[in-house]
Coordinates of C-alpha atoms and ligand atoms in Angstrom, one line a residue:
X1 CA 112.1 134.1 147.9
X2 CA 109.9 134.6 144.6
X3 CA 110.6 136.1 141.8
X4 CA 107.8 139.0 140.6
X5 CA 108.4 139.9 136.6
X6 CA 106.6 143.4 135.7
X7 CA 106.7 144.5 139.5
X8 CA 107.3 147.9 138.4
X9 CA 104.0 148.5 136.8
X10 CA 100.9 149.2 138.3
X11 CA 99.3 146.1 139.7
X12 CA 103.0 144.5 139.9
X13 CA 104.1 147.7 142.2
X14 CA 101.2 147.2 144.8
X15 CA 101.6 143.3 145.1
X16 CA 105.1 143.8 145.7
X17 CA 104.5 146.5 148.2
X18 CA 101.9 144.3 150.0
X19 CA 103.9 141.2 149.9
X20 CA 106.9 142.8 151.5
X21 CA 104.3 144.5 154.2
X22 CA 102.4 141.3 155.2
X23 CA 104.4 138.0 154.1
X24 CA 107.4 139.5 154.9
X25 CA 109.3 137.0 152.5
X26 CA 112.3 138.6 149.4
X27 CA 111.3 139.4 146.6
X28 CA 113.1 139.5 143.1
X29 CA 111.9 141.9 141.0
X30 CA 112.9 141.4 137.1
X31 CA 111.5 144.5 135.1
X32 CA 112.4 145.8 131.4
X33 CA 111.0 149.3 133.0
X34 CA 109.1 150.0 129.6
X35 CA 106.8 152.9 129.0
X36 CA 104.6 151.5 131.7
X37 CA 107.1 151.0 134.6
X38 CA 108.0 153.1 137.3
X39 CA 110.9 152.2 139.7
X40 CA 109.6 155.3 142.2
X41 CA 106.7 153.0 142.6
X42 CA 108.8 150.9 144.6
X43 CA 110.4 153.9 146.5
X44 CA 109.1 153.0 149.8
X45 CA 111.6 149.7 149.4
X46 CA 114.4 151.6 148.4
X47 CA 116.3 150.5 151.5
X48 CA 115.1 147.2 152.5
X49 CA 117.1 143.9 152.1
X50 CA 113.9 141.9 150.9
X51 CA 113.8 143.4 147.4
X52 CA 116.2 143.0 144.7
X53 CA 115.8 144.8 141.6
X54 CA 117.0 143.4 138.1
X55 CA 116.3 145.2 134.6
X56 CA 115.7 143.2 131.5
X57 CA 113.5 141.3 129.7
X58 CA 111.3 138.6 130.3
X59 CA 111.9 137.5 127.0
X60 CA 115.7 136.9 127.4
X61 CA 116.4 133.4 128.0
X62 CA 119.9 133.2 129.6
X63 CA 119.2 136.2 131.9
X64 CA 116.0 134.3 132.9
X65 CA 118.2 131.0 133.4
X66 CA 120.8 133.0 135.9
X67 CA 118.3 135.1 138.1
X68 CA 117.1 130.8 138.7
X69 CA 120.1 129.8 139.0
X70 CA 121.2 132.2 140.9
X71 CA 118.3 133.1 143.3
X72 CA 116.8 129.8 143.2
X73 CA 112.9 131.3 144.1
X74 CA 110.2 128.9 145.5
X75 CA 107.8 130.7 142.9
X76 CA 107.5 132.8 139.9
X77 CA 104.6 135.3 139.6
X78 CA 104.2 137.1 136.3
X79 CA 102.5 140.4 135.8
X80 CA 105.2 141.5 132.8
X81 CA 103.2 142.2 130.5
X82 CA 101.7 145.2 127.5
X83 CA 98.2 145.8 128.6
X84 CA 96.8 148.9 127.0
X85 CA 94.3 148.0 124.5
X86 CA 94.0 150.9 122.8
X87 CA 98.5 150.6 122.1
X88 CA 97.5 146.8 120.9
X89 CA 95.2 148.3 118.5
X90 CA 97.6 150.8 116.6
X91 CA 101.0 148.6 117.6
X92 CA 100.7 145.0 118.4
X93 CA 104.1 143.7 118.0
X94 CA 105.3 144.5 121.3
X95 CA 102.2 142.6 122.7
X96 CA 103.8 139.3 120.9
X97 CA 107.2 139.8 121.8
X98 CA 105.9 140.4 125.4
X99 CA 102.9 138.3 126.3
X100 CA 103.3 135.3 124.1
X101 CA 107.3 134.9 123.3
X102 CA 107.9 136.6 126.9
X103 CA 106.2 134.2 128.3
X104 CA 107.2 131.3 126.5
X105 CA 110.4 132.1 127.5
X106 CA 109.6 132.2 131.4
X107 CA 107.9 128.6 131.2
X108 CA 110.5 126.7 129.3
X109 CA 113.3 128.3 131.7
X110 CA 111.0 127.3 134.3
X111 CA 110.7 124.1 133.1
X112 CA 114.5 123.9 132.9
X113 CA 114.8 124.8 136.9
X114 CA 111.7 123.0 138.1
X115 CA 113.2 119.8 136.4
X116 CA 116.2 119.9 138.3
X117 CA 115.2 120.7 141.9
X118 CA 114.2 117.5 144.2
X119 CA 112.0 116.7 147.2
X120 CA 110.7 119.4 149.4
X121 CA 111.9 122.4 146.6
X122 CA 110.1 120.8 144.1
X123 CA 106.8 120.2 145.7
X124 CA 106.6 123.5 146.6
X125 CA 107.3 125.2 143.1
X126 CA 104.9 127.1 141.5
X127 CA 104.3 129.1 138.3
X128 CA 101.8 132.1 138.8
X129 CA 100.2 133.5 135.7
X130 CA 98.7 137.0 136.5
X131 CA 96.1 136.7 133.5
X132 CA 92.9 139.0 132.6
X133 CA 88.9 138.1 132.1
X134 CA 89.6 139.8 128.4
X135 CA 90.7 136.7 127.6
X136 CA 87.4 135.5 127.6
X137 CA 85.4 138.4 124.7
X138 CA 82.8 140.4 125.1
X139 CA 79.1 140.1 126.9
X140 CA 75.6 141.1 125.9
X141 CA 73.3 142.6 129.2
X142 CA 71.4 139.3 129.1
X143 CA 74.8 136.7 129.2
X144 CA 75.7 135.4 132.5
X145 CA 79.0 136.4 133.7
X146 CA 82.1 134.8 132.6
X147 CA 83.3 131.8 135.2
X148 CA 86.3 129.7 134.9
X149 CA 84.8 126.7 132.5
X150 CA 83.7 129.8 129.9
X151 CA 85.6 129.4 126.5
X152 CA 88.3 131.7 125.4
X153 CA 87.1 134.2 122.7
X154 CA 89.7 137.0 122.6
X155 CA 88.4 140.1 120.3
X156 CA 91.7 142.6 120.5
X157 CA 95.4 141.6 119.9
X158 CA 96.1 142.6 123.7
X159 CA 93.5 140.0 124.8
X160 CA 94.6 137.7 122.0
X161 CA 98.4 137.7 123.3
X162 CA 97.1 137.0 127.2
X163 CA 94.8 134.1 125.6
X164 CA 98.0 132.8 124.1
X165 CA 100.1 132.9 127.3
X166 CA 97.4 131.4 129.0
X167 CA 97.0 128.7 126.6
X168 CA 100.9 127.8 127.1
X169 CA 100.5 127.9 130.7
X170 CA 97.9 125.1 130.8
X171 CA 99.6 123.6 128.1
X172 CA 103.0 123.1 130.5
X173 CA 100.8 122.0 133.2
X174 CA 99.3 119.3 131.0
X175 CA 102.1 118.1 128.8
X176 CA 105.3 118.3 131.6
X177 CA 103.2 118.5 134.7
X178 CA 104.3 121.3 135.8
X179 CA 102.8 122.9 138.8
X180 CA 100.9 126.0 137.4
X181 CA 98.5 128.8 138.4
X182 CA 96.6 131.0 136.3
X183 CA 94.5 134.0 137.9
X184 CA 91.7 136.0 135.6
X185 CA 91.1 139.3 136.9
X186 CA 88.9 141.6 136.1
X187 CA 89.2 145.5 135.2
X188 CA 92.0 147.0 138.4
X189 CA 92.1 150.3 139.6
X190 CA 93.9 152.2 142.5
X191 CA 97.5 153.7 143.4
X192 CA 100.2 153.6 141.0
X193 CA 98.3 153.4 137.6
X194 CA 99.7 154.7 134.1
X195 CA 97.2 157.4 133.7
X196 CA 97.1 156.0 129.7
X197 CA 93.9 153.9 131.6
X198 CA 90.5 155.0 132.3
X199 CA 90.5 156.3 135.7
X200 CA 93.8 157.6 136.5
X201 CA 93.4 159.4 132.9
X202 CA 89.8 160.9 134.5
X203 CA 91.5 161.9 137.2
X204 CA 94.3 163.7 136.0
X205 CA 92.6 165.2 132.8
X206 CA 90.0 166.7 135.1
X207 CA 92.5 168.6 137.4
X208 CA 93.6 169.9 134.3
X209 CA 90.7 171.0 133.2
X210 CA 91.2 169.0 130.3
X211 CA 88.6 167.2 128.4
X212 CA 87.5 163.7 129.6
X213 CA 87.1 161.4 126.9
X214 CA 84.7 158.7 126.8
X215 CA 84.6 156.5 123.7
X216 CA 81.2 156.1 122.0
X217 CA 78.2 156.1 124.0
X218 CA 79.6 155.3 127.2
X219 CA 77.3 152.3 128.0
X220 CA 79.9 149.6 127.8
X221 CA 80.3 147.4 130.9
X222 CA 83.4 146.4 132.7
X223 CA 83.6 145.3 136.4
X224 CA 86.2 146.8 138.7
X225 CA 88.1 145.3 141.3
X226 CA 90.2 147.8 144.0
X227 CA 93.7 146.3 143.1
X228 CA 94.8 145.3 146.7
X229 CA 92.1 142.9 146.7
X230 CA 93.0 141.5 143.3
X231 CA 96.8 140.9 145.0
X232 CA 95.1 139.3 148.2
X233 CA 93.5 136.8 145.3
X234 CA 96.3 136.3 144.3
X235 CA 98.3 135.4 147.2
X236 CA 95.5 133.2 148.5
X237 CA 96.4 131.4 145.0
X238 CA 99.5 131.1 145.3
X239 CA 99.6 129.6 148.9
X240 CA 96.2 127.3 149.0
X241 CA 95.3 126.6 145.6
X242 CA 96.0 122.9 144.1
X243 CA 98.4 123.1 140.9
X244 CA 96.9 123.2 137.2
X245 CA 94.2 125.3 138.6
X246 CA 92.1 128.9 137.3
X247 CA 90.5 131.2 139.5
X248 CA 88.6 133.9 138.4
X249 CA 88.6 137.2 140.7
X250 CA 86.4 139.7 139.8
X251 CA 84.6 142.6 142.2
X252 CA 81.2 142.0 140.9
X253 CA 80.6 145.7 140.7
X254 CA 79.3 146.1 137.1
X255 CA 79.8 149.8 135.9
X256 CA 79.6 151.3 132.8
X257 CA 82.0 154.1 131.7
X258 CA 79.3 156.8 132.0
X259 CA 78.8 155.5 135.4
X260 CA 82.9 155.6 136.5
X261 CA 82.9 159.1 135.0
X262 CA 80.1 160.7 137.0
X263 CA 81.4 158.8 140.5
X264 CA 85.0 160.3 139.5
X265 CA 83.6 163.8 138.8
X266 CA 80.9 163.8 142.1
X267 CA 84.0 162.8 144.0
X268 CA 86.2 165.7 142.7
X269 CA 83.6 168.1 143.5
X270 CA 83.7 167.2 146.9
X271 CA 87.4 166.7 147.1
X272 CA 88.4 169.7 145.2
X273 CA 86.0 171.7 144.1
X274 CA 86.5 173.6 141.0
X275 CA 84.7 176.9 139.6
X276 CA 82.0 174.3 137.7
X277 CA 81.0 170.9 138.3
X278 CA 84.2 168.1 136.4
X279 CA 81.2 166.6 134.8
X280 CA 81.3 169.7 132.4
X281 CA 84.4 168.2 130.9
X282 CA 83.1 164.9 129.4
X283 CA 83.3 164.5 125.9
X284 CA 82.4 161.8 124.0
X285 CA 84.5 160.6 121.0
X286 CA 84.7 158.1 118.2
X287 CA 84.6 154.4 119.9
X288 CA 87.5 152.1 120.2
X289 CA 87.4 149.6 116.9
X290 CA 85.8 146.2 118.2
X291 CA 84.9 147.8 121.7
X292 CA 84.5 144.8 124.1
X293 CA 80.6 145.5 125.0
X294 CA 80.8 143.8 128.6
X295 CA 82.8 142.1 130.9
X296 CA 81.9 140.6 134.1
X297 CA 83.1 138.0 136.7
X298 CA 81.8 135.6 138.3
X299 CA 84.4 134.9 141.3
X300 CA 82.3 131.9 143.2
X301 CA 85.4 129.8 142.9
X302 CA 87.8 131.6 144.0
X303 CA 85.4 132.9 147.3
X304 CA 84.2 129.2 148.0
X305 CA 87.5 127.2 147.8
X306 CA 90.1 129.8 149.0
X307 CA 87.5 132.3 151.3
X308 CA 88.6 135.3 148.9
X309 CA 86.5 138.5 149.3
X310 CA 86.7 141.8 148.3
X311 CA 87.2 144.7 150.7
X312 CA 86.2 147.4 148.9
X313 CA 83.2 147.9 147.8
X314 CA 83.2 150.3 144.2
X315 CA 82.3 153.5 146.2
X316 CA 85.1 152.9 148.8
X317 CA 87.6 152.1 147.1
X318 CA 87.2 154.7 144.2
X319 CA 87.2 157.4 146.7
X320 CA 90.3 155.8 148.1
X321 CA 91.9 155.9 144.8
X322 CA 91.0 159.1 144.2
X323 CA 92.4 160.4 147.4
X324 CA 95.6 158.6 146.9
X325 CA 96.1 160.4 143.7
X326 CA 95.6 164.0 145.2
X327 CA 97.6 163.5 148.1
X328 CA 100.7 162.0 145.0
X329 CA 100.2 164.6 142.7
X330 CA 104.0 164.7 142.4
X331 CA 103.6 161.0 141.2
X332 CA 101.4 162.5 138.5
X333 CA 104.1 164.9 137.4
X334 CA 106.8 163.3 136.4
X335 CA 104.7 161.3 134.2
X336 CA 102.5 164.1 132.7
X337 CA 105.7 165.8 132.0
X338 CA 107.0 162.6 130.2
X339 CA 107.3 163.5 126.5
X340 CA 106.6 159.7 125.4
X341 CA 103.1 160.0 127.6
X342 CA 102.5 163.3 126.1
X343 CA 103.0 161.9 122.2
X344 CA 100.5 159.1 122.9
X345 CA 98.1 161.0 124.6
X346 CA 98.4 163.9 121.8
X347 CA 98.4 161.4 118.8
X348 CA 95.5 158.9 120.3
X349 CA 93.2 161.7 121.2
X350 CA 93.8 164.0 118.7
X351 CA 93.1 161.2 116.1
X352 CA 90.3 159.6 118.4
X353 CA 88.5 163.1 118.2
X354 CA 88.8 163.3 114.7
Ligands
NAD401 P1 101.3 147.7 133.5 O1 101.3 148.0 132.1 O2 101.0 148.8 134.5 O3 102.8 147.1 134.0 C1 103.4 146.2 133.2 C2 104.9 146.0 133.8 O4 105.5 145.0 133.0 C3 105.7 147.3 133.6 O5 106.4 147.5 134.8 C4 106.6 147.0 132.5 O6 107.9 147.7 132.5 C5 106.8 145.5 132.6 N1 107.2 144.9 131.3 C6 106.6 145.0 130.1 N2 107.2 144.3 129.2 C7 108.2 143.6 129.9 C8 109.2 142.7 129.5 N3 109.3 142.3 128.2 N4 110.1 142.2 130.4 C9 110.0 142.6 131.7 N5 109.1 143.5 132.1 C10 108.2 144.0 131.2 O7 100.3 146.5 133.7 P2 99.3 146.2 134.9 O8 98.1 146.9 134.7 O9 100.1 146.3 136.2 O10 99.1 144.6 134.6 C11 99.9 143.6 135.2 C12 99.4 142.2 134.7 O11 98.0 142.1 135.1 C13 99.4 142.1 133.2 O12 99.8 140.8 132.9 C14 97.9 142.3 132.8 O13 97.6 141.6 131.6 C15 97.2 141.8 134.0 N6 95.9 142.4 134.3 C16 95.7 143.7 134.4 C17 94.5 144.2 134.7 C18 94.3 145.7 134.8 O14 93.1 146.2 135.0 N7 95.3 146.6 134.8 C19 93.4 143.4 135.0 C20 93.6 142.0 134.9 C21 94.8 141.5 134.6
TYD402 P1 90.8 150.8 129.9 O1 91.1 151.4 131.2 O2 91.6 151.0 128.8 O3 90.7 149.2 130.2 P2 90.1 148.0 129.2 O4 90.0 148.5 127.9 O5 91.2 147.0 129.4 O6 88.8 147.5 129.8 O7 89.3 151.2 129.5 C1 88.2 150.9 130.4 C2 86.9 151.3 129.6 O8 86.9 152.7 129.4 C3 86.9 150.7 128.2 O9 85.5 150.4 128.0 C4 87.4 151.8 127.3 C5 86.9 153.0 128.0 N1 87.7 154.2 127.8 C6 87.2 155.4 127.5 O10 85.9 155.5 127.3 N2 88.0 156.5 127.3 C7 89.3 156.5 127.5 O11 90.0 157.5 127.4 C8 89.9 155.2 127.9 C9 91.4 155.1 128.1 C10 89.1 154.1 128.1

């Protein structure tokens, strides 16, 4: 079996789902169910003897040490993580605790169980790091896009605390030897996302009729990847790549924000048309402080050596998304209802409008 830290949250939730569907192998799933995570996401698996469920931290070494001891996986993947930017901005400590310390924790427990197993078990160990291309800072237009030799040059505390983890991970691979992965992905979107994140806020702002906020001019550049693609990278990773490796995934489908807005809203009006056109409700407010201009991937490794492509194409799997989140809209209640969500979205916006 493997064990799958965060697999509650959004990108965690759909590589669990997937991994249960197509490798058919148990799953552990160790979660701390912040803010962020959703056990309904992984309703569909309520029943089924592949998945156990543990809550706690990742940053709690002797409950990491028993699930190893206990479970004894062939792999660890970790997607536990904080990974709103905008909540890094006005509260970084959980980002520490989390990404860096949470982390640690993992890889010296790791360390500790790897150590200790022999022969066949050993060989076949491996220590997944689900990682981000913020990691890397911002681009102008003109920059080529960032690849796997491109230096680190983290610009927010969120990307600063997944540079850090990132650094440890290598830093285990070089040091003990142990037999690490780390995957950079870019921007994710589909099914199960917090709606604190661009398009699933879009989305569920505009059936509300509520405003949709875009931050400054709208121009900046981020390239989106339809998340069951990103967890096919990632389990094309996992099973072919050779240890102490990076693989960039990215979509290469460049967009700026003005751009996702106006697909969303075209989309809606077809879906479900309103009395005027969605695009009536953008609204653009005060930018994010140090507002990553561009990202963008280039993902030639990863579709050379391990013959990873992307499925979906922006426009496919946008629509996709979009549809999923109309025919869940029950998915969307619970959480709009939440009075945590509402107090962030409240105090962010209200200030951000300001
Ligand atoms: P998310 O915020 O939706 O989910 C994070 C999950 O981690 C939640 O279930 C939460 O409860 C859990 N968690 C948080 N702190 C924990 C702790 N201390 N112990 C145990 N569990 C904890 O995040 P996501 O968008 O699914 O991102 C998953 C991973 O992928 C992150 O590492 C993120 O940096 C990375 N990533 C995200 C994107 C993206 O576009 N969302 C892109 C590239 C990489
Ligand atoms: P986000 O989904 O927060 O991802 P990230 O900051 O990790 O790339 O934001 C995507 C882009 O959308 C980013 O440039 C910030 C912008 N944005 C808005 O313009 N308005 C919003 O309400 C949000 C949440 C994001």
């Amino acid at each position: 079996m493997i064990l799958v830290t965060g697999g509650c949250g959004f990108i965690g939730a759909n590589f669990v789902l997937d991994w249960i569907n197509i490798v058919k192998e148990p799953v552990i799933v160790l979660d701390k169910l912040t803010y962020a995570g959703n056990i309904n996401n992984l309703d569909s698996l309520r029943h089924s003897p592949e998945l156990i469920f543990i809550k706690g931290d990742i940053n709690d070494p002797p409950l990491v040490e028993s699930i190893l001891t206990q479970h004894r996986p062939r792999a660890m993947l970790n997607f536990a993580a904080e990974s709103h930017v905008d909540r890094s901005i006005r509260k970084p400590d959980d980002f520490i605790h989390t990404n860096i310390n949470g982390t640690f924790c993992l890889l010296e427990n790791a360390r500790q169980y790897w150590q200790h197993l022999s022969g066949n078990e050993k060989e076949a160990f491996r220590f997944l790091q689900v990682s981000t291309d913020e990691v890397y800072g911002s681009l102008t237009a003109q920059d080529p896009a960032f690849s796997e030799t491109t230096p680190y040059h983290p610009k927010n505390p969120y990307s600063a605390s997944k540079a850090a983890a990132d650094h440890l991970v290598s830093a285990f691979h070089h040091t003990y030897g142990m037999p690490t992965l780390i995957t950079n992905c870019s921007n994710n979107y589909g099914p199960y996302q917090f709606p604190e994140k661009l398009i699933p806020l879009l989305i569920l702002n505009a059936l509300q009729n509520k405003p949709l906020f875009i931050y400054g001019d709208g121009l900046q550049i981020r390239d989106w990847l339809y998340v069951k693609d990103h967890c096919e990278g990632i389990r094309k990773v996992l099973a072919d790549s050779p240890i102490g490796e990076t693989f960039n995934i990215g979509g290469n489908f460049e967009k700026t924000n003005l751009e996702v807005v106006h697909t969303v809203c075209n989309i809606l009006d077809q879906l479900k048309p309103a009395k005027h056109s969605y695009k009536t409700l953008i609204t653009h407010i005060e930018d994010r402080p140090g507002h990553d201009r561009r990202y963008a991937i280039d993902s030639k490794k990863i579709q050379t050596k391990l013959n990873w492509q992307p499925t979906e194409t922006f426009e496919s799997g946008i629509r996709k998304t979009i549809q999923w989140y109309l025919d869940n809209l029950a998915w969307f209640d619970t959480l709009k209802n939440n009075n945590h969500y509402q107090n962030w979205i409240n105090s962010h916006y209200k200030e951000s409008a300001t």
